[in-house]
PDB file of C-alpha atoms in Angstrom:
ATOM      1  CA  MET A  16     148.721 194.861 140.937  1.00 57.00           C
ATOM      2  CA  LEU A  17     151.185 194.851 143.835  1.00 60.00           C
ATOM      3  CA  ASP A  18     151.169 197.828 146.141  1.00 67.00           C
ATOM      4  CA  LEU A  19     154.181 198.946 148.184  1.00 60.00           C
ATOM      5  CA  ALA A  20     152.842 197.459 151.421  1.00 60.00           C
ATOM      6  CA  HIS A  21     152.515 194.030 149.786  1.00 59.00           C
ATOM      7  CA  VAL A  22     156.031 194.241 148.291  1.00 56.00           C
ATOM      8  CA  LEU A  23     157.464 195.202 151.697  1.00 56.00           C
ATOM      9  CA  GLU A  24     155.625 192.253 153.265  1.00 63.00           C
ATOM     10  CA  ILE A  25     157.090 189.869 150.670  1.00 63.00           C
ATOM     11  CA  PHE A  26     160.590 191.198 151.355  1.00 70.00           C
ATOM     12  CA  SER A  27     160.180 191.306 155.124  1.00 78.00           C
ATOM     13  CA  ALA A  28     163.137 190.208 157.254  1.00 77.00           C
ATOM     14  CA  GLU A  29     161.263 187.086 158.330  1.00 81.00           C
ATOM     15  CA  ASN A  30     160.641 186.040 154.716  1.00 84.00           C
ATOM     16  CA  ILE A  31     164.261 186.803 153.759  1.00 87.00           C
ATOM     17  CA  VAL A  32     165.516 184.711 156.699  1.00 87.00           C
ATOM     18  CA  ARG A  33     163.240 181.818 155.790  1.00 88.00           C
ATOM     19  CA  GLY A  34     163.700 182.043 152.009  1.00 90.00           C
ATOM     20  CA  SER A  35     167.482 182.407 152.075  1.00 93.00           C
ATOM     21  CA  GLY A  36     167.731 179.552 154.578  1.00 93.00           C
ATOM     22  CA  MET A  37     165.686 177.232 152.361  1.00 94.00           C
ATOM     23  CA  ALA A  38     167.659 178.331 149.287  1.00 95.00           C
ATOM     24  CA  ALA A  39     170.982 177.718 151.088  1.00 96.00           C
ATOM     25  CA  TYR A  40     169.819 174.243 152.138  1.00 96.00           C
ATOM     26  CA  LEU A  41     168.641 173.299 148.637  1.00 96.00           C
ATOM     27  CA  LEU A  42     171.851 174.603 147.083  1.00 96.00           C
ATOM     28  CA  LEU A  43     173.932 172.655 149.618  1.00 96.00           C
ATOM     29  CA  PHE A  44     171.877 169.528 148.890  1.00 97.00           C
ATOM     30  CA  SER A  45     172.553 170.018 145.162  1.00 96.00           C
ATOM     31  CA  VAL A  46     176.282 170.477 145.812  1.00 95.00           C
ATOM     32  CA  VAL A  47     176.541 167.356 147.985  1.00 95.00           C
ATOM     33  CA  ALA A  48     174.426 165.192 145.665  1.00 96.00           C
ATOM     34  CA  GLY A  49     176.350 166.491 142.648  1.00 94.00           C
ATOM     35  CA  GLY A  50     179.687 165.794 144.318  1.00 92.00           C
ATOM     36  CA  MET A  51     178.567 162.256 145.058  1.00 93.00           C
ATOM     37  CA  LEU A  52     177.481 161.758 141.437  1.00 93.00           C
ATOM     38  CA  LEU A  53     180.966 162.897 140.363  1.00 91.00           C
ATOM     39  CA  SER A  54     182.632 160.611 142.922  1.00 88.00           C
ATOM     40  CA  ILE A  55     180.577 157.576 141.882  1.00 89.00           C
ATOM     41  CA  LYS A  56     181.385 158.424 138.247  1.00 87.00           C
ATOM     42  CA  LEU A  57     177.733 158.561 137.202  1.00 87.00           C
ATOM     43  CA  ILE A  58     178.491 161.693 135.165  1.00 89.00           C
ATOM     44  CA  PRO A  59     179.885 160.803 131.695  1.00 89.00           C
ATOM     45  CA  ASP A  60     183.508 161.875 131.132  1.00 89.00           C
ATOM     46  CA  ARG A  61     182.562 164.322 128.368  1.00 91.00           C
ATOM     47  CA  ARG A  62     180.268 166.184 130.789  1.00 92.00           C
ATOM     48  CA  ARG A  63     182.425 166.124 133.928  1.00 91.00           C
ATOM     49  CA  LYS A  64     184.231 169.413 133.302  1.00 90.00           C
ATOM     50  CA  GLY A  65     180.982 171.368 132.772  1.00 91.00           C
ATOM     51  CA  PHE A  66     179.302 169.577 135.686  1.00 92.00           C
ATOM     52  CA  LEU A  67     182.257 170.442 137.932  1.00 89.00           C
ATOM     53  CA  SER A  68     181.902 174.128 136.980  1.00 90.00           C
ATOM     54  CA  TYR A  69     178.229 174.073 138.025  1.00 92.00           C
ATOM     55  CA  HIS A  70     179.202 172.222 141.200  1.00 91.00           C
ATOM     56  CA  ARG A  71     181.604 175.036 142.157  1.00 89.00           C
ATOM     57  CA  LEU A  72     179.111 177.742 141.182  1.00 93.00           C
ATOM     58  CA  LEU A  73     176.388 176.153 143.344  1.00 94.00           C
ATOM     59  CA  SER A  74     178.864 175.967 146.254  1.00 92.00           C
ATOM     60  CA  LEU A  75     179.505 179.708 146.055  1.00 92.00           C
ATOM     61  CA  ALA A  76     175.779 180.429 145.663  1.00 95.00           C
ATOM     62  CA  SER A  77     175.079 178.344 148.781  1.00 95.00           C
ATOM     63  CA  ILE A  78     177.621 180.346 150.809  1.00 94.00           C
ATOM     64  CA  ALA A  79     176.127 183.612 149.466  1.00 95.00           C
ATOM     65  CA  MET A  80     172.643 182.500 150.601  1.00 95.00           C
ATOM     66  CA  VAL A  81     174.026 181.642 154.042  1.00 94.00           C
ATOM     67  CA  VAL A  82     175.505 185.158 154.337  1.00 92.00           C
ATOM     68  CA  ILE A  83     172.113 186.660 153.383  1.00 92.00           C
ATOM     69  CA  HIS A  84     170.408 184.277 155.833  1.00 91.00           C
ATOM     70  CA  GLY A  85     172.637 185.407 158.728  1.00 86.00           C
ATOM     71  CA  ALA A  86     172.531 189.103 157.817  1.00 86.00           C
ATOM     72  CA  ALA A  87     168.724 189.111 157.536  1.00 84.00           C
ATOM     73  CA  PHE A  88     168.430 188.517 161.278  1.00 80.00           C
ATOM     74  CA  PHE A  89     169.748 192.031 161.819  1.00 79.00           C
ATOM     75  CA  ILE A  90     167.360 193.657 159.331  1.00 75.00           C
ATOM     76  CA  GLY A  91     164.316 192.650 161.362  1.00 67.00           C
ATOM     77  CA  LYS A  92     163.526 192.814 165.015  1.00 63.00           C
ATOM     78  CA  TYR A  93     165.106 189.578 166.170  1.00 63.00           C
ATOM     79  CA  ASP A  94     165.885 190.913 169.649  1.00 60.00           C
ATOM     80  CA  TYR A  95     166.835 187.472 170.926  1.00 62.00           C
ATOM     81  CA  LEU A  96     169.872 187.195 168.587  1.00 71.00           C
ATOM     82  CA  ALA A  97     173.117 189.118 168.932  1.00 77.00           C
ATOM     83  CA  LEU A  98     175.973 189.112 166.418  1.00 79.00           C
ATOM     84  CA  THR A  99     177.866 186.562 168.528  1.00 81.00           C
ATOM     85  CA  ASP A 100     174.791 184.275 168.435  1.00 80.00           C
ATOM     86  CA  VAL A 101     175.065 184.153 164.642  1.00 79.00           C
ATOM     87  CA  LEU A 102     178.862 183.808 164.554  1.00 83.00           C
ATOM     88  CA  LEU A 103     179.610 181.535 167.525  1.00 86.00           C
ATOM     89  CA  PRO A 104     178.066 178.102 168.109  1.00 90.00           C
ATOM     90  CA  PHE A 105     176.107 177.588 171.337  1.00 89.00           C
ATOM     91  CA  GLY A 106     175.795 181.314 172.029  1.00 83.00           C
ATOM     92  CA  ALA A 107     172.083 181.618 171.207  1.00 83.00           C
ATOM     93  CA  LYS A 108     169.651 181.386 174.121  1.00 83.00           C
ATOM     94  CA  HIS A 109     166.787 180.112 171.909  1.00 81.00           C
ATOM     95  CA  HIS A 110     167.109 176.930 169.815  1.00 85.00           C
ATOM     96  CA  THR A 111     170.725 176.697 170.988  1.00 88.00           C
ATOM     97  CA  TRP A 112     171.557 173.305 169.464  1.00 92.00           C
ATOM     98  CA  GLU A 113     169.708 173.884 166.190  1.00 92.00           C
ATOM     99  CA  ILE A 114     171.371 177.270 165.600  1.00 90.00           C
ATOM    100  CA  ALA A 115     174.776 175.851 166.626  1.00 93.00           C
ATOM    101  CA  ALA A 116     174.347 173.065 164.048  1.00 95.00           C
ATOM    102  CA  GLY A 117     173.745 175.681 161.359  1.00 94.00           C
ATOM    103  CA  ILE A 118     176.764 177.753 162.385  1.00 94.00           C
ATOM    104  CA  ILE A 119     179.073 174.720 162.434  1.00 95.00           C
ATOM    105  CA  ALA A 120     177.710 173.705 159.004  1.00 96.00           C
ATOM    106  CA  VAL A 121     178.568 177.176 157.659  1.00 94.00           C
ATOM    107  CA  TYR A 122     182.149 177.043 158.929  1.00 94.00           C
ATOM    108  CA  THR A 123     182.496 173.558 157.453  1.00 95.00           C
ATOM    109  CA  MET A 124     181.203 174.861 154.103  1.00 93.00           C
ATOM    110  CA  VAL A 125     183.815 177.623 154.175  1.00 92.00           C
ATOM    111  CA  ILE A 126     186.629 175.122 154.908  1.00 92.00           C
ATOM    112  CA  ILE A 127     185.506 172.948 151.984  1.00 92.00           C
ATOM    113  CA  ALA A 128     185.215 175.954 149.641  1.00 89.00           C
ATOM    114  CA  ILE A 129     188.626 177.372 150.610  1.00 90.00           C
ATOM    115  CA  SER A 130     190.314 173.976 150.264  1.00 89.00           C
ATOM    116  CA  SER A 131     188.845 173.709 146.753  1.00 86.00           C
ATOM    117  CA  VAL A 132     190.502 176.881 145.447  1.00 85.00           C
ATOM    118  CA  HIS A 133     192.781 175.629 142.664  1.00 82.00           C
ATOM    119  CA  PHE A 134     196.184 176.658 144.079  1.00 86.00           C
ATOM    120  CA  LEU A 135     195.235 175.432 147.587  1.00 86.00           C
ATOM    121  CA  MET A 136     194.116 172.077 146.180  1.00 86.00           C
ATOM    122  CA  LYS A 137     197.598 171.696 144.676  1.00 87.00           C
ATOM    123  CA  ALA A 138     199.290 172.798 147.918  1.00 89.00           C
ATOM    124  CA  LEU A 139     197.214 170.401 150.044  1.00 88.00           C
ATOM    125  CA  GLY A 140     197.646 167.411 147.779  1.00 88.00           C
ATOM    126  CA  TRP A 141     195.006 164.834 146.876  1.00 86.00           C
ATOM    127  CA  LYS A 142     194.800 163.028 150.247  1.00 89.00           C
ATOM    128  CA  LYS A 143     194.417 166.144 152.412  1.00 90.00           C
ATOM    129  CA  TRP A 144     191.976 167.667 149.935  1.00 89.00           C
ATOM    130  CA  ARG A 145     189.851 164.482 150.055  1.00 87.00           C
ATOM    131  CA  ILE A 146     189.842 164.631 153.870  1.00 89.00           C
ATOM    132  CA  ALA A 147     188.695 168.290 153.772  1.00 89.00           C
ATOM    133  CA  HIS A 148     186.079 167.414 151.161  1.00 90.00           C
ATOM    134  CA  SER A 149     184.746 164.525 153.250  1.00 90.00           C
ATOM    135  CA  LEU A 150     183.477 167.221 155.645  1.00 93.00           C
ATOM    136  CA  ALA A 151     180.630 167.678 153.121  1.00 93.00           C
ATOM    137  CA  PHE A 152     178.703 164.838 154.799  1.00 92.00           C
ATOM    138  CA  PRO A 153     178.676 166.240 158.346  1.00 95.00           C
ATOM    139  CA  CYS A 154     178.110 169.696 156.845  1.00 96.00           C
ATOM    140  CA  TYR A 155     175.033 168.471 154.968  1.00 96.00           C
ATOM    141  CA  PHE A 156     173.560 166.566 157.910  1.00 96.00           C
ATOM    142  CA  LEU A 157     174.151 169.473 160.325  1.00 96.00           C
ATOM    143  CA  SER A 158     172.422 171.747 157.823  1.00 96.00           C
ATOM    144  CA  LEU A 159     169.578 169.242 157.460  1.00 96.00           C
ATOM    145  CA  TRP A 160     169.093 169.082 161.227  1.00 95.00           C
ATOM    146  CA  HIS A 161     169.265 172.890 161.563  1.00 95.00           C
ATOM    147  CA  SER A 162     166.748 173.392 158.744  1.00 93.00           C
ATOM    148  CA  ALA A 163     164.314 170.606 159.622  1.00 92.00           C
ATOM    149  CA  ALA A 164     164.285 171.349 163.364  1.00 91.00           C
ATOM    150  CA  LEU A 165     163.650 175.069 162.879  1.00 88.00           C
ATOM    151  CA  ALA A 166     161.154 174.488 160.034  1.00 85.00           C
ATOM    152  CA  LYS A 167     158.788 172.865 162.534  1.00 81.00           C
ATOM    153  CA  HIS A 168     158.023 176.343 163.835  1.00 72.00           C
ATOM    154  CA  SER A 169     157.203 177.748 160.378  1.00 73.00           C
ATOM    155  CA  HIS A 170     154.184 175.468 159.697  1.00 74.00           C
ATOM    156  CA  ILE A 171     155.057 175.275 155.960  1.00 78.00           C
ATOM    157  CA  ILE A 172     153.643 171.900 154.946  1.00 82.00           C
ATOM    158  CA  PHE A 173     155.849 171.104 151.939  1.00 86.00           C
ATOM    159  CA  LEU A 174     158.965 171.304 154.153  1.00 86.00           C
ATOM    160  CA  SER A 175     157.823 168.168 155.972  1.00 85.00           C
ATOM    161  CA  PHE A 176     158.271 166.365 152.617  1.00 92.00           C
ATOM    162  CA  LEU A 177     161.303 168.304 151.346  1.00 93.00           C
ATOM    163  CA  TYR A 178     163.763 167.395 154.099  1.00 94.00           C
ATOM    164  CA  PRO A 179     163.058 163.626 154.205  1.00 95.00           C
ATOM    165  CA  ALA A 180     163.102 163.466 150.376  1.00 96.00           C
ATOM    166  CA  THR A 181     166.442 165.241 150.003  1.00 97.00           C
ATOM    167  CA  ALA A 182     167.985 163.296 152.896  1.00 97.00           C
ATOM    168  CA  SER A 183     166.823 160.039 151.256  1.00 97.00           C
ATOM    169  CA  VAL A 184     168.607 160.979 148.030  1.00 97.00           C
ATOM    170  CA  VAL A 185     171.879 161.703 149.885  1.00 97.00           C
ATOM    171  CA  ILE A 186     171.614 158.471 151.894  1.00 96.00           C
ATOM    172  CA  ALA A 187     170.858 156.452 148.728  1.00 96.00           C
ATOM    173  CA  LEU A 188     173.866 157.988 146.955  1.00 96.00           C
ATOM    174  CA  ALA A 189     176.062 157.297 150.004  1.00 94.00           C
ATOM    175  CA  LEU A 190     174.988 153.639 150.005  1.00 95.00           C
ATOM    176  CA  LEU A 191     175.693 153.433 146.273  1.00 95.00           C
ATOM    177  CA  GLN A 192     179.114 154.995 146.882  1.00 91.00           C
ATOM    178  CA  VAL A 193     179.906 152.396 149.569  1.00 92.00           C
ATOM    179  CA  TRP A 194     178.654 149.560 147.344  1.00 93.00           C
ATOM    180  CA  LYS A 195     180.801 150.739 144.405  1.00 90.00           C
ATOM    181  CA  ALA A 196     183.862 151.027 146.679  1.00 87.00           C
ATOM    182  CA  LEU A 197     183.293 147.468 147.943  1.00 91.00           C
ATOM    183  CA  GLU A 198     182.892 146.238 144.352  1.00 89.00           C
ATOM    184  CA  ARG A 199     186.185 147.899 143.358  1.00 85.00           C
ATOM    185  CA  ARG A 200     187.932 146.363 146.372  1.00 86.00           C
ATOM    186  CA  ARG A 201     186.447 142.928 145.607  1.00 88.00           C
ATOM    187  CA  ALA A 202     187.495 143.203 141.955  1.00 85.00           C
ATOM    188  CA  ALA A 203     191.016 144.283 142.972  1.00 83.00           C
ATOM    189  CA  SER A 204     191.421 141.421 145.460  1.00 81.00           C
ATOM    190  CA  GLY A 205     190.034 138.953 142.875  1.00 72.00           C
ATOM    191  CA  HIS A 206     192.553 140.260 140.338  1.00 62.00           C
ATOM    192  CA  ILE A 207     195.424 139.845 142.829  1.00 59.00           C
ATOM    193  CA  THR A 208     194.256 136.332 143.811  1.00 57.00           C
ATOM    194  CA  GLY A 209     193.738 135.341 140.164  1.00 55.00           C
ATOM    195  CA  GLY A 210     197.177 136.631 139.259  1.00 52.00           C
ATOM    196  CA  ARG A 211     198.951 134.283 141.687  1.00 51.00           C
TER     197      ARG A 211
END
């Protein structure tokens, strides 16, 4: 049976910081991979609408985990971080670049989420929305760097497998996306040439 001391240890600020950070990363990975599956059209048409709903829900859940991740620093005794260190890139004295990467990734996530609100998507138009949505790649890789670099200090063994595995999936999907785009371009140019 769990006693109060054990429960408080489980929900310590350090565990909340670490757990919410890992959850935010995994949710972001799911969002990016899911978006790529939609873009490549590997999701059947009859399932796209439902898949898109989950995609949006996971995006919001990822942002919620990021908020918990940032707020948890102020629950515990993280004397080396001030509010500006969590809100402004390159303000932190410790792990400056790694923390800055995470902060920039968060702001990028917010831009993508805001641009995907239905009425804003219409106002932006398809091309501008696609440009905003293409920020998902730098957002993911900044988040990956932030997470993997800071995970080295946690000594959690499975993380040394998690980050390369998830990055491999995103890279494989990106290569597939490029290949499919080249195939479409080749087919279109063959159609134009054949039509002459």
